[in-house]
Short mmCIF file of C-alpha atoms in Angstrom, two decimals:
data_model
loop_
_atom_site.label_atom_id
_atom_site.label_comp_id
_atom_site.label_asym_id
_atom_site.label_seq_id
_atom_site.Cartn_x
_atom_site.Cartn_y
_atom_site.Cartn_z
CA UNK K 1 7.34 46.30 78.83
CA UNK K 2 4.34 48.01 77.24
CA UNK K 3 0.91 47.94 77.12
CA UNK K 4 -0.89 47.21 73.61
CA UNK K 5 -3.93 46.79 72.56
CA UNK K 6 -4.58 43.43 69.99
CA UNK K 7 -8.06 43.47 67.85
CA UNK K 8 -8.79 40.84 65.55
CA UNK K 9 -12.09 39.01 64.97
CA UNK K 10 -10.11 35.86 64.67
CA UNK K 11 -10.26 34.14 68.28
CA UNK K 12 -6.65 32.02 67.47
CA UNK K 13 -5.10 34.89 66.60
CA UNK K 14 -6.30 37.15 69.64
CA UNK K 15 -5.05 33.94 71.67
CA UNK K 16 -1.62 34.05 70.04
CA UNK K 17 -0.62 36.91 69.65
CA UNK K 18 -2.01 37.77 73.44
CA UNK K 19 0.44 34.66 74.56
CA UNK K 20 3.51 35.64 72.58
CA UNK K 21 3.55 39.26 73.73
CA UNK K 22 2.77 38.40 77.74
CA UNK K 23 5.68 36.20 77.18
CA UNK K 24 7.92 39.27 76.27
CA UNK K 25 7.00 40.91 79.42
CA UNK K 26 4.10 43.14 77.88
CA UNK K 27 0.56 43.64 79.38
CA UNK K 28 -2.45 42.74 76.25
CA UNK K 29 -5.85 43.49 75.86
CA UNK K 30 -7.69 42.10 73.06
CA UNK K 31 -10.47 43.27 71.02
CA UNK K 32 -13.35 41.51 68.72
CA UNK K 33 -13.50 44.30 66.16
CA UNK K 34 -12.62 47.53 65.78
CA UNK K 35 -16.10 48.87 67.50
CA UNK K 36 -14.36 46.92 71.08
CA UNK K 37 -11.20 48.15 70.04
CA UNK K 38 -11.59 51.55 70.32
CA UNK K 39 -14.23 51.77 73.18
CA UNK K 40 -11.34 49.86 74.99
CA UNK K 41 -9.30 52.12 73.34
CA UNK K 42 -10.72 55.28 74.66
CA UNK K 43 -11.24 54.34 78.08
CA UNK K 44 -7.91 53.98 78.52
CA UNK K 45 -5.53 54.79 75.20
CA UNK K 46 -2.58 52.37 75.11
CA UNK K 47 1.09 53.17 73.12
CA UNK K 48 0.78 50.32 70.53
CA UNK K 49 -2.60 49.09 68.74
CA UNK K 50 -1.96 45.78 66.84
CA UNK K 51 -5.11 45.72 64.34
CA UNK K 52 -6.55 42.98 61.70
CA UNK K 53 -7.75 45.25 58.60
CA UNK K 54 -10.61 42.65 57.67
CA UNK K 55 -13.10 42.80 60.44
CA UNK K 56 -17.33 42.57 60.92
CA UNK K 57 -18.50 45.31 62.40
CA UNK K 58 -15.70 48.11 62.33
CA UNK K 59 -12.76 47.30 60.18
CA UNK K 60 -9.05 48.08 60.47
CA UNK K 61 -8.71 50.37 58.27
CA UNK K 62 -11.70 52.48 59.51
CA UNK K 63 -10.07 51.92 63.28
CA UNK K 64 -6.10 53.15 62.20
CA UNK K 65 -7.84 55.73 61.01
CA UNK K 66 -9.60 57.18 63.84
CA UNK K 67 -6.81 56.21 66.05
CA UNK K 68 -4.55 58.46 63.97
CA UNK K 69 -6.66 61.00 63.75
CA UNK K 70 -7.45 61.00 67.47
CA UNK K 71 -3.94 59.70 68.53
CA UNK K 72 -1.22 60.50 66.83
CA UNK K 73 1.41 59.19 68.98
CA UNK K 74 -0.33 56.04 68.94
CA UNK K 75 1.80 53.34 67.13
CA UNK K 76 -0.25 50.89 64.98
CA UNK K 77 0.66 47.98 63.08
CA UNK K 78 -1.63 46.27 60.97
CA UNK K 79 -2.07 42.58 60.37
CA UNK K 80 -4.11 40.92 57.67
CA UNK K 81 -4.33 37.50 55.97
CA UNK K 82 -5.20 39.32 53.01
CA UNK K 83 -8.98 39.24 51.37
CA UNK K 84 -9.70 39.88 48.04
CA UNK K 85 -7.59 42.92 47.57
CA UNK K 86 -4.39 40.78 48.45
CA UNK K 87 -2.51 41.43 51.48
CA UNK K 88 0.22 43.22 50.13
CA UNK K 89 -1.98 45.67 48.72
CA UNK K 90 -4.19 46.00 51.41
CA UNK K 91 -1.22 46.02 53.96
CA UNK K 92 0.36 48.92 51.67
CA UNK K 93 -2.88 51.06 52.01
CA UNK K 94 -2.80 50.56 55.79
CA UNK K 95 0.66 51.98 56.12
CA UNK K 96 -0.74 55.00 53.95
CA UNK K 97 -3.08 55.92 56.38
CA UNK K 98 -1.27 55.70 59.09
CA UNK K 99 0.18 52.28 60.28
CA UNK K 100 3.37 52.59 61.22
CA UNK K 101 4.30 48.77 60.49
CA UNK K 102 2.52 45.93 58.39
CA UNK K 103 2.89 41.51 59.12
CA UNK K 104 0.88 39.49 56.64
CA UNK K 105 -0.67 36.51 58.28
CA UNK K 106 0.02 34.09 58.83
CA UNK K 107 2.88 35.77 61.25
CA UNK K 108 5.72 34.14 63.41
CA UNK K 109 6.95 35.12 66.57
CA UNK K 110 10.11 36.53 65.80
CA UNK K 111 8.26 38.64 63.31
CA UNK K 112 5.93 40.54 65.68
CA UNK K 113 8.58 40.55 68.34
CA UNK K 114 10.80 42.51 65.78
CA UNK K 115 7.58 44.79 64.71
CA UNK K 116 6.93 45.31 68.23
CA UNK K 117 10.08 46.64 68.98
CA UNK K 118 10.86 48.68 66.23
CA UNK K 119 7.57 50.37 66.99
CA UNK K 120 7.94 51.23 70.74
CA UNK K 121 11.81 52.32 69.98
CA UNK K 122 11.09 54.80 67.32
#
């Protein structure tokens, strides 16, 4: 069991990925945008950060890189549906600055499960 952190600006999304991690055992706290995300963040730091990269406010990319910066030890994985960069590419660019795993949307369980794992174990 761990304790991650989910921020998306997508309310189904927060909701689903919130259910199918509880379900695993793990304790989630979710996030509008990356401005929520890493006030919550800060307050009390948590191992894993699961972050949409398209976001009002404060994106994801803007938010894996302060967490980096500030948190090294932090594991991040970022999600996005893509935009109009394309997910790949934008998922790509995440993992250059410092996401340690990438899903495209839309993601199934098994998927994040897997991600999730990998990312605490390493």
């Amino acid at each position: 069991m761990a304790r991650i952190l989910v921020i998306d600006d997508d309310e189904l999304v927060r909701f689903t990925l919130k259910t199918i991690l509880e379900e695993d055992n793990h304790e989630v706290a979710v996030a509008k945008d990356g401005v929520e995300g890493t006030a919550l963040f800060t307050s009390q730091p948590y191992p894993l950060v699961i972050t949409d990269l398209i976001m009002p406010e404060k994106e994801g990319m803007e938010t894996i890189i302060e967490l980096r910066k500030n948190y090294p030890d932090t594991k991040i994985i970022a999600i996005s549906g893509g935009g109009q960069m394309g997910v790949s590419n934008l998922l790509k660019v995440a993992q250059r600055i410092g996401a340690d795993q990438a899903i495209a949307k839309p993601f199934g369980r098994d998927e994040v499960l897997d991600c999730v794992k990998e990312c605490l174990e390493s």
